[in-house]
Each structure stands twice: as structure tokens, then as C-alpha cells.
CSV table of C-alpha atoms in Angstrom, one decimal:
chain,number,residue,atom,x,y,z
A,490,UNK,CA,-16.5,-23.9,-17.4
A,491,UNK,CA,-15.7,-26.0,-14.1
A,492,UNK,CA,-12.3,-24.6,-14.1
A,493,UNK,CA,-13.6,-21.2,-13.9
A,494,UNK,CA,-16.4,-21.7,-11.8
A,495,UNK,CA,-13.4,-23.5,-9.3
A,496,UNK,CA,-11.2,-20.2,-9.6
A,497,UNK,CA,-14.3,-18.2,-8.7
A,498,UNK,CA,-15.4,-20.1,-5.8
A,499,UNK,CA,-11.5,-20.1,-4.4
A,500,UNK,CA,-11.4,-16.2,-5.2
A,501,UNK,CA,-14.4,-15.8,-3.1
A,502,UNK,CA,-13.4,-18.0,0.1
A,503,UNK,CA,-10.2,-15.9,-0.2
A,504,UNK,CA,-12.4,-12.6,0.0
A,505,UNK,CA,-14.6,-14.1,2.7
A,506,UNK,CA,-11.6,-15.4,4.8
A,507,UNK,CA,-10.1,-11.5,4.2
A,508,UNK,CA,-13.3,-10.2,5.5
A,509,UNK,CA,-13.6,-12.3,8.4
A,510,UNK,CA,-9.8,-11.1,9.3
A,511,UNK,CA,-10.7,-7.9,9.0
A,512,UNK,CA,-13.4,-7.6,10.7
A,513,UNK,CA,-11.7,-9.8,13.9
A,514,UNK,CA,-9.0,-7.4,13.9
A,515,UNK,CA,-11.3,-4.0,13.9
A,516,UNK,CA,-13.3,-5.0,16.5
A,517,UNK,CA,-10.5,-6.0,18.3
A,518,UNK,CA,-8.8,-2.6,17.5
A,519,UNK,CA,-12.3,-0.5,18.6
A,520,UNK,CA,-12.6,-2.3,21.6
A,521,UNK,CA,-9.1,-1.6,22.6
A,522,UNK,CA,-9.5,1.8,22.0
A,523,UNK,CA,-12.3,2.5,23.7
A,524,UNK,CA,-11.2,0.3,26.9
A,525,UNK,CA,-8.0,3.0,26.2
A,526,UNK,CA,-10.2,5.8,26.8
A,527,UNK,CA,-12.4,4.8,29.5
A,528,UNK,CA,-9.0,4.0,31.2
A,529,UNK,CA,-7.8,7.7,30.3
A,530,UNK,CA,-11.1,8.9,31.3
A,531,UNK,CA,-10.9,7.6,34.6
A,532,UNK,CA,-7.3,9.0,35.3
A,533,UNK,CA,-7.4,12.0,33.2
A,534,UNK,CA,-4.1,13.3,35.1
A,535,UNK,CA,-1.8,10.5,35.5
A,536,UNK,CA,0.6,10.0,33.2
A,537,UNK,CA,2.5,6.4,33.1
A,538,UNK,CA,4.4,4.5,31.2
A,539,UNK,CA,7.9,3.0,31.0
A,540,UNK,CA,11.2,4.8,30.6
A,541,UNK,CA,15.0,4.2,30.3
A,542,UNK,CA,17.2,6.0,33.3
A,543,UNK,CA,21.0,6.0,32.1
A,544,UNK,CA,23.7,7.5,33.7
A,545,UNK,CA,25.4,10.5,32.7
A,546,UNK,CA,29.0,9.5,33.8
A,547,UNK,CA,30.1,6.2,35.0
A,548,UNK,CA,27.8,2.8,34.2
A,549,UNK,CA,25.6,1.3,36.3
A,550,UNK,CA,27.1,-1.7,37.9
A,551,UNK,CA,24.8,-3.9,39.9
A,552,UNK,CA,24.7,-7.2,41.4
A,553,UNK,CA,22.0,-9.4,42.1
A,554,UNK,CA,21.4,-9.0,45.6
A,555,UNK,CA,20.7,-5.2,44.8
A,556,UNK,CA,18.6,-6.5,41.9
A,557,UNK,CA,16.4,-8.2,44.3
A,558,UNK,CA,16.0,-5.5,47.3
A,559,UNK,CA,15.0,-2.5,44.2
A,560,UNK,CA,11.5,-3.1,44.3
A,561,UNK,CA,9.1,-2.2,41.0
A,562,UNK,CA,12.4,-1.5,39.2
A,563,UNK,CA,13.0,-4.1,35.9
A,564,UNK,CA,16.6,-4.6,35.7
A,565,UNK,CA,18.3,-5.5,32.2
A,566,UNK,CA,22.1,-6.4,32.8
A,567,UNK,CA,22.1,-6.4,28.7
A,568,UNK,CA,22.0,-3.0,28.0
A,569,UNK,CA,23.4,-0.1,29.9
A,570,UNK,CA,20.3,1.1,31.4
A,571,UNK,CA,17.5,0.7,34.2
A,572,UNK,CA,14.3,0.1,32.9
A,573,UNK,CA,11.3,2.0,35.4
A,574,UNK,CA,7.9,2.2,35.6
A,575,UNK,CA,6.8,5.6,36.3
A,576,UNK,CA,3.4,7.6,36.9
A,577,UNK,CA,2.9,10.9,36.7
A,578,UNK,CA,0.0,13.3,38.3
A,579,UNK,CA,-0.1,16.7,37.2
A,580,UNK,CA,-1.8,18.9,39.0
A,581,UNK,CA,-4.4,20.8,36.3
A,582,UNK,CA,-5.4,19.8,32.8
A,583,UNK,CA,-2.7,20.6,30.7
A,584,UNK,CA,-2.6,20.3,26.7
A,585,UNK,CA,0.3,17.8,27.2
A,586,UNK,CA,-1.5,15.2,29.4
A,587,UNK,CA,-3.9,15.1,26.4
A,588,UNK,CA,-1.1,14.7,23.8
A,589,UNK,CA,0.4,12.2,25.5
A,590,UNK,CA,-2.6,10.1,25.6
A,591,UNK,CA,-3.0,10.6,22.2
A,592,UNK,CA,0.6,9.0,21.6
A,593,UNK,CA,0.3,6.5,23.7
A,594,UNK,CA,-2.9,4.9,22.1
A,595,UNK,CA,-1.8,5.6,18.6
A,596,UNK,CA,1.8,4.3,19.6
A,597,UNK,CA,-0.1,0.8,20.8
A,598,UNK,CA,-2.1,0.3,18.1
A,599,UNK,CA,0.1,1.7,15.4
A,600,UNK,CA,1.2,-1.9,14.1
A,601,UNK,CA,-2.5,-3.2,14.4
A,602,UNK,CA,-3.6,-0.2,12.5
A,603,UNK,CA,-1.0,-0.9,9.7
A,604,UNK,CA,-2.3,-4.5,9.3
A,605,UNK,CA,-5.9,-3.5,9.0
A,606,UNK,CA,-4.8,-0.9,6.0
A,607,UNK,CA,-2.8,-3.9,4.3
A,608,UNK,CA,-5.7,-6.1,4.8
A,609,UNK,CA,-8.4,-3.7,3.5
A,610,UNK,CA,-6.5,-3.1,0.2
A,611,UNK,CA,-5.3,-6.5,-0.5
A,612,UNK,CA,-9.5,-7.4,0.3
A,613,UNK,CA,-10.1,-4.3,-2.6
A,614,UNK,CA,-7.7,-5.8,-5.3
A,615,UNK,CA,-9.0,-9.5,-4.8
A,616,UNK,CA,-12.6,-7.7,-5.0
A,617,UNK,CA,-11.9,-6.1,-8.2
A,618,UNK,CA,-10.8,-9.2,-9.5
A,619,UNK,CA,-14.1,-10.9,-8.5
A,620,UNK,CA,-16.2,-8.2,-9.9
A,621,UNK,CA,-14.6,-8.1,-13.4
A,622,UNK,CA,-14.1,-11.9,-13.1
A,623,UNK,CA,-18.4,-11.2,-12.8
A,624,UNK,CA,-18.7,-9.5,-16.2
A,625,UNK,CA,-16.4,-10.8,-18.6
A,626,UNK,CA,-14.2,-14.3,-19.3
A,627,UNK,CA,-10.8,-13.2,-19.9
A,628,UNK,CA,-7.3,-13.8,-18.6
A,629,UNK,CA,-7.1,-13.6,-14.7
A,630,UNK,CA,-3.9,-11.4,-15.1
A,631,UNK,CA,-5.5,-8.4,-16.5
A,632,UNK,CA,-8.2,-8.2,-13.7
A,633,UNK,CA,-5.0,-8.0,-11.0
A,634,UNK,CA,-2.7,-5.6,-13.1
A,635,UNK,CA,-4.5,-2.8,-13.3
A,636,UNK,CA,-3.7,1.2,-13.1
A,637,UNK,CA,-6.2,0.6,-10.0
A,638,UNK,CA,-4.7,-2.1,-8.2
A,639,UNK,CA,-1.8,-0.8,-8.8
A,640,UNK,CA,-2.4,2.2,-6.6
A,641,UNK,CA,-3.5,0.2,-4.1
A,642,UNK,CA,0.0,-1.8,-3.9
A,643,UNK,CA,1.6,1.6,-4.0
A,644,UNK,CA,-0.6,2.6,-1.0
A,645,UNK,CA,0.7,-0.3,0.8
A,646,UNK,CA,4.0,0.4,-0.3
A,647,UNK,CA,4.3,4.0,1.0
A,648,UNK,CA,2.5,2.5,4.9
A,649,UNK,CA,5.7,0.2,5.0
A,650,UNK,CA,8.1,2.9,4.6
A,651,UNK,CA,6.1,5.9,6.5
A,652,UNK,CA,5.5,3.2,9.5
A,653,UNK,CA,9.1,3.7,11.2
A,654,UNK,CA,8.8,7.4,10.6
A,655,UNK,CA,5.1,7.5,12.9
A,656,UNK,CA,7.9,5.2,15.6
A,657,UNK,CA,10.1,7.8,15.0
A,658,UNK,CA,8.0,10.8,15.9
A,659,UNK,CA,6.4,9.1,18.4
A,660,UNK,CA,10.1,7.9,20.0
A,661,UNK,CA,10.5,11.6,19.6
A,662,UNK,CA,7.8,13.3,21.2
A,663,UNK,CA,8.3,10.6,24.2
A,664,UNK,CA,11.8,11.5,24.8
A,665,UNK,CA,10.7,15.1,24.9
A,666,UNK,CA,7.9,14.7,27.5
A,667,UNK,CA,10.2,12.2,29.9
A,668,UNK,CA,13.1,15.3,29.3
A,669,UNK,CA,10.8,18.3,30.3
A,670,UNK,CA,8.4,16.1,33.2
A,671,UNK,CA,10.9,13.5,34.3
A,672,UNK,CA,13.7,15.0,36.0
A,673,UNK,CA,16.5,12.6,38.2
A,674,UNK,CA,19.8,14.0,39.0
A,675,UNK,CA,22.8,12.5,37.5
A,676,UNK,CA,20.7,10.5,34.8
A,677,UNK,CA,19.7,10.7,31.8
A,678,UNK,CA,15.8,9.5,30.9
A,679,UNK,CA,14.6,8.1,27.5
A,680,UNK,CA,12.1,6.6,26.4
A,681,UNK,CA,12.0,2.6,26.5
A,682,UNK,CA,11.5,2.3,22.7
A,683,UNK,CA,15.1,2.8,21.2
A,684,UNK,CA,16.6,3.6,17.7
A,685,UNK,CA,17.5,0.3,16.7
A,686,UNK,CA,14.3,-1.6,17.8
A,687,UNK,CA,12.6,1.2,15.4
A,688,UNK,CA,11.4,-1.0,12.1
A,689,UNK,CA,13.3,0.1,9.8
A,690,UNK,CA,13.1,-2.6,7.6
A,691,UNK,CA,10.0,-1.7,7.0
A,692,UNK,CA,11.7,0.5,4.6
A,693,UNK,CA,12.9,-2.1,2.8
A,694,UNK,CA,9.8,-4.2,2.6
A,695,UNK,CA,8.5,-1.0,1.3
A,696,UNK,CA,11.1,-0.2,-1.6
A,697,UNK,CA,11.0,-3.7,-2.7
A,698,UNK,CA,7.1,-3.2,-3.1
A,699,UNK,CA,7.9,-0.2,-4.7
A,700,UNK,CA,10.2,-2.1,-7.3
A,701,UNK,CA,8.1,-5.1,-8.0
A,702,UNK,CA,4.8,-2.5,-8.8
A,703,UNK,CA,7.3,-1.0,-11.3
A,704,UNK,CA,8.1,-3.9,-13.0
A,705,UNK,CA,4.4,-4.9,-13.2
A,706,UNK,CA,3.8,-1.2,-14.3
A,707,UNK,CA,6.0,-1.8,-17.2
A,708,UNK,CA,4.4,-5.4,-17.9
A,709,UNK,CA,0.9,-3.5,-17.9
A,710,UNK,CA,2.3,-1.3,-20.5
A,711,UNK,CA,4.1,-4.0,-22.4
A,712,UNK,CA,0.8,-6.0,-22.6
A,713,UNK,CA,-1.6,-3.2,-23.2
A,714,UNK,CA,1.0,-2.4,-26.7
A,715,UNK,CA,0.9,-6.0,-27.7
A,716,UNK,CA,-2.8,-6.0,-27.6
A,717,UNK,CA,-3.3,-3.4,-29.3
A,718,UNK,CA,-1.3,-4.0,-32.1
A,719,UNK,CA,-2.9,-5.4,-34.9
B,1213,UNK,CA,3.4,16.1,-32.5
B,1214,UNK,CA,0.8,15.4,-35.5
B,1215,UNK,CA,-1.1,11.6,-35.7
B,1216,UNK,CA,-1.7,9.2,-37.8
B,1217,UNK,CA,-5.2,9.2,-38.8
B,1218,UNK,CA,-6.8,5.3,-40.3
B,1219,UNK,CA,-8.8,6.6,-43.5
B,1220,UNK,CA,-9.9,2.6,-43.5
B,1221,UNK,CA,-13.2,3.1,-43.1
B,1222,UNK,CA,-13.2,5.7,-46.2
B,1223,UNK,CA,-11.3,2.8,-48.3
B,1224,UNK,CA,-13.8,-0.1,-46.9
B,1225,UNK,CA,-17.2,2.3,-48.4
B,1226,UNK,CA,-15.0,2.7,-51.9
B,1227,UNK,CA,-14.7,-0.8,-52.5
B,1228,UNK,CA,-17.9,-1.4,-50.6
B,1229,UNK,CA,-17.2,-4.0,-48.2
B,1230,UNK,CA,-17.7,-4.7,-44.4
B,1231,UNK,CA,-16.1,-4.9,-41.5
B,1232,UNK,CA,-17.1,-8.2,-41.3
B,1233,UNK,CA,-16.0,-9.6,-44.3
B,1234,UNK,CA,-12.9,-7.6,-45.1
B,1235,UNK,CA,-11.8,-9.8,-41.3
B,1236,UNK,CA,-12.3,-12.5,-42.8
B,1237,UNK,CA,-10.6,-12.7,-46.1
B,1238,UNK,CA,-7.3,-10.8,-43.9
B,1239,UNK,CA,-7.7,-13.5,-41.3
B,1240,UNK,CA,-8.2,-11.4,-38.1
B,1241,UNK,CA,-11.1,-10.6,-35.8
B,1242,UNK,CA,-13.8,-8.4,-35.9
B,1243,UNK,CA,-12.5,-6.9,-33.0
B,1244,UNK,CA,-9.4,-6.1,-33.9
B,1245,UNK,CA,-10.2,-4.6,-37.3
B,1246,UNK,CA,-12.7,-2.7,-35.2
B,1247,UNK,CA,-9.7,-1.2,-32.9
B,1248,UNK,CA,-7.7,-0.4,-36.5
B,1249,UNK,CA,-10.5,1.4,-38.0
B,1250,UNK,CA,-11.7,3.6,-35.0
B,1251,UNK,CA,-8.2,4.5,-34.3
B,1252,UNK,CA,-7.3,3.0,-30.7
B,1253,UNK,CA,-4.6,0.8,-32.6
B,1254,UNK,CA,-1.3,1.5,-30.9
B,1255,UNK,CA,0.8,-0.1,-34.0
B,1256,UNK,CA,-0.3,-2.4,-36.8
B,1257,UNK,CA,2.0,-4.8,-38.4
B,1258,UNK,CA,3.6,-5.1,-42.1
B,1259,UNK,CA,1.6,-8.5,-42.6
B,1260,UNK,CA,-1.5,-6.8,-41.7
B,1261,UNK,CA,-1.4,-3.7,-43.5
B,1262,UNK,CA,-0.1,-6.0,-46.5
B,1263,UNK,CA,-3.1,-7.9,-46.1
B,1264,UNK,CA,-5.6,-5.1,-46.3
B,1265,UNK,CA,-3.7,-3.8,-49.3
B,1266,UNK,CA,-4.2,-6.6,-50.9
B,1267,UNK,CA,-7.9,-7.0,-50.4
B,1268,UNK,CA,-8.7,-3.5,-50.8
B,1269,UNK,CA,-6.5,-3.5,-53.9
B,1270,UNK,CA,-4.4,0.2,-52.5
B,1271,UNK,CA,-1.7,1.6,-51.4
B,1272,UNK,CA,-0.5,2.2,-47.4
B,1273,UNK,CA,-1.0,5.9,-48.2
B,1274,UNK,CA,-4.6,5.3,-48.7
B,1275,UNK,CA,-5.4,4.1,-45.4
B,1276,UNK,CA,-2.8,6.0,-42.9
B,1277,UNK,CA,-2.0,9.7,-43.2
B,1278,UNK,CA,-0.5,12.1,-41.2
B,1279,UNK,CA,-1.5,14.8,-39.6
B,1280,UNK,CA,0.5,17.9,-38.3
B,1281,UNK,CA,-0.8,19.7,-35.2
B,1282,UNK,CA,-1.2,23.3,-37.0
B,1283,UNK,CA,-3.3,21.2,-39.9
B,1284,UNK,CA,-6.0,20.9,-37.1
């Protein structure tokens, strides 16, 4: 009976701890989004951001010295491109100033957003786990592998491999805007955020999730014949 | 597909003994004889089914039968 009433007490700090997270992080989240907004609010036609200038035919080549009298520029001497700040002011509301907004906030807070999902379904299995753990004594394992939980891992699962795809389509609609709005002869503008910094091994994180609530899948089913055979 | 339909509780009333003490004498719980006899048992074992045939003095046909789909 100790043992047990040991397990439930750790269960629960683990819940409370998961709460506590949570609950940091969405605050944090709300109050970033609405500082966002009243930021948006306040320039409701300025557009800014960062962007990647390449050139169309030769490659930059730059020295120091020229580093130094470029003023506001960032300079990487890595990669083949400038990095710039820019700021946009369009003239009359338009549906795009409002869409990029929209990208832009969801684009920050995208991996924030993705954390709080994790955490609020990992909080729901342990949950489930302490309320059955509530009603009856039996093995721990068959509160955690249920066809419910199991969902939940698979919800989890499917966030790590659609996550790159949001980057993508945000990387995407970026490059589109900077294309149409952000014309400089002779060069090439993209956005900052590249292909390969994309997370695609997300992906992977995702399929192996995938794989492991298969296996456990099969387990359930394994376990559920054996009890029930008499 | 048909099923397999448990006619143990029809066997149990013939030779007019309970649940409870038909688990004993075959040595498994309640619970589990419970799960046979209502017909949530996945699959039952030879030992099992030996041991009921030998307290309910029958045969395997007496307890398990078999139904086809059009029979319903």
C-alpha cells in the first residue's frame, strides 16, 4: 500500500510540475501575442522584417572595410548572401499587410505553439493514468496503453511531421511577398529562413513516434488476447 | 463468418452448480469463468475446457457450438 500510495504521489508532482509548465509557457505565449498585436496595431502599414539579397550573376565579394562603412546591413561572409533589414509602408490597407502579420506571428510562435500541444497531451495521458490509478489497483501498464493514449501519441506524432510543412508554407508565402514588394535590380531577394534550416527532422522524430505507438498498438492487442484467454 | 456461442451456462443449470463453485473445483477465478460464460472470452485453453468437462461430466460439443451467419 506504501508502494502505491509512493507511485501516486510521484504521478501527481509529475502532473502538477506539467501544469505549472504549461501554464508558464501560455501565458508567456498570450502575452507575446498580444504585445504582437498592439505592435501591429500601432503600425498597421509597415511591413518589416529580415530578408536575403543574392546576386543574380557574379558573387558578392566584400572586404572588411566595406563591411564597416554599410550601415544597418548584417554581413555573413559564410553564405553567399547579404542579410538586410527592411521596412515596408504601403500606402492603403491592403489584404496582404494583414496576411503578412498573420505569418509573421504564427511564424514566431510556431515552435512555442508546438511545445504547448506536446505538453497538453503528455499532461492528458499522465491524467488518465491518475484517474484510473483513482478507481481501481491494477497494473500501471494498462492505464498508459490505451486506444486513448494512444491517439494522443499519434497526435503528437503527426505535429512533429506537419511542423516543417507550417515552415515550409510560411518560407513560402515570405518568399512570395519579398518577390512581388521587394524589388532591387540585379538581385535576387529571399526570405532569411532557408531550406535547410527548415526542421526536417522533425520528420523523423515524428515517424519514429509513429513506429514505437505501433509496436505498443500490437503489445495492447497481444495483452488484451492473453487476458482474455481463459 | 458464424461464432461460437458458450452454452456453459445451459450445462452449469443441468448439473445444477454455480459459478462459484464450478471455479473452484477447475481452479480459476470467478472472473474469468465469468468472461467464458458471458462470451467475451477471446480463446480458452485445452486444460481449461478439459477441466470443465470433467466437472460437468460432457463433452466440448456441449458447451461451444457454432453458429453460421444465415442460422441467425
Amino acid at each position: 500500500m506504501g508502494k502505491l500510495r509512493y507511485k501516486l504521489l510521484k504521478l501527481k508532482t509529475i502532473r502538477l510540475s506539467f501544469d505549472i509548465i504549461f501554464i508558464a509557457v501560455a501565458l508567456f505565449l498570450v502575452t507575446f501575442l498580444v504585445i504582437n498585436v498592439i505592435l501591429i496595431c500601432q503600425n498597421q502599414l509597415i511591413i518589416a522584417g529580415n530578408a536575403a539579397i543574392y546576386p543574380n550573376k557574379e558573387p558578392i565579394v566584400l572586404d572588411v572595410d566595406t563591411c564597416s562603412q554599410i550601415n544597418g546591413v548584417n554581413l555573413d561572409f559564410k553564405s553567399e548572401f547579404i542579410k538586410v533589414k527592411y521596412k515596408m509602408l504601403f500606402s492603403e490597407k491592403h489584404s496582404v499587410i494583414i496576411f503578412y502579420h498573420v505569418l509573421k506571428i504564427l511564424t514566431l510562435n510556431l515552435p512555442l505553439i508546438l511545445f504547448l500541444f506536446i505538453l497538453f497531451h503528455l499532461r492528458n495521458i499522465i491524467n488518465s493514468v491518475l484517474k484510473e490509478f483513482n478507481q481501481k489497483k491494477r497494473l500501471i501498464s494498462h492505464y498508459i496503453f490505451n486506444k486513448k493514449n494512444i491517439k494522443r501519441l499519434h497526435y503528437i506524432a503527426y505535429a512533429f511531421i506537419i511542423f516543417p510543412f507550417i515552415e515550409l508554407s510560411a518560407y513560402w508565402a515570405d518568399n512570395l511577398l519579398l518577390e512581388q514588394y521587394f524589388v532591387l535590380k540585379g538581385m535576387k531577394v529571399r526570405s532569411i529562413i532557408s531550406l535547410q534550416i527548415l526542421s526536417w527532422d522533425y520528420i523523423i522524430i515524428g515517424l519514429i513516434f509513429i513506429t514505437i505507438i505501433e509496436v505498443i498498438r500490437r503489445g495492447i492487442a497481444l495483452q488484451e488476447e492473453q487476458d482474455l484467454t481463459i | 463468418m458464424g461464432e461460437i456461442i458458450v452454452n456453459l451456462d445451459v450445462m452449469m443449470a443441468k448439473r445444477k452448480i454455480s459459478l462459484g463453485e464450478l471455479a473452484t473445483k477447475i481452479d480459476i477465478t470467478p472472473a474469468n469463468l465469468s468472461v467464458l460464460k458471458t462470451g467475451k472470452a477471446k480463446a480458452i485453453r485445452f486444460s481449461t475446457l478439459m477441466a470443465i468437462c470433467n466437472v460437468l461430466d460432457c463433452q466440448p460439443g456441449d458447451i461451444l457450438e457454432y453458429k453460421t451467419e444465415t442460422n441467425n
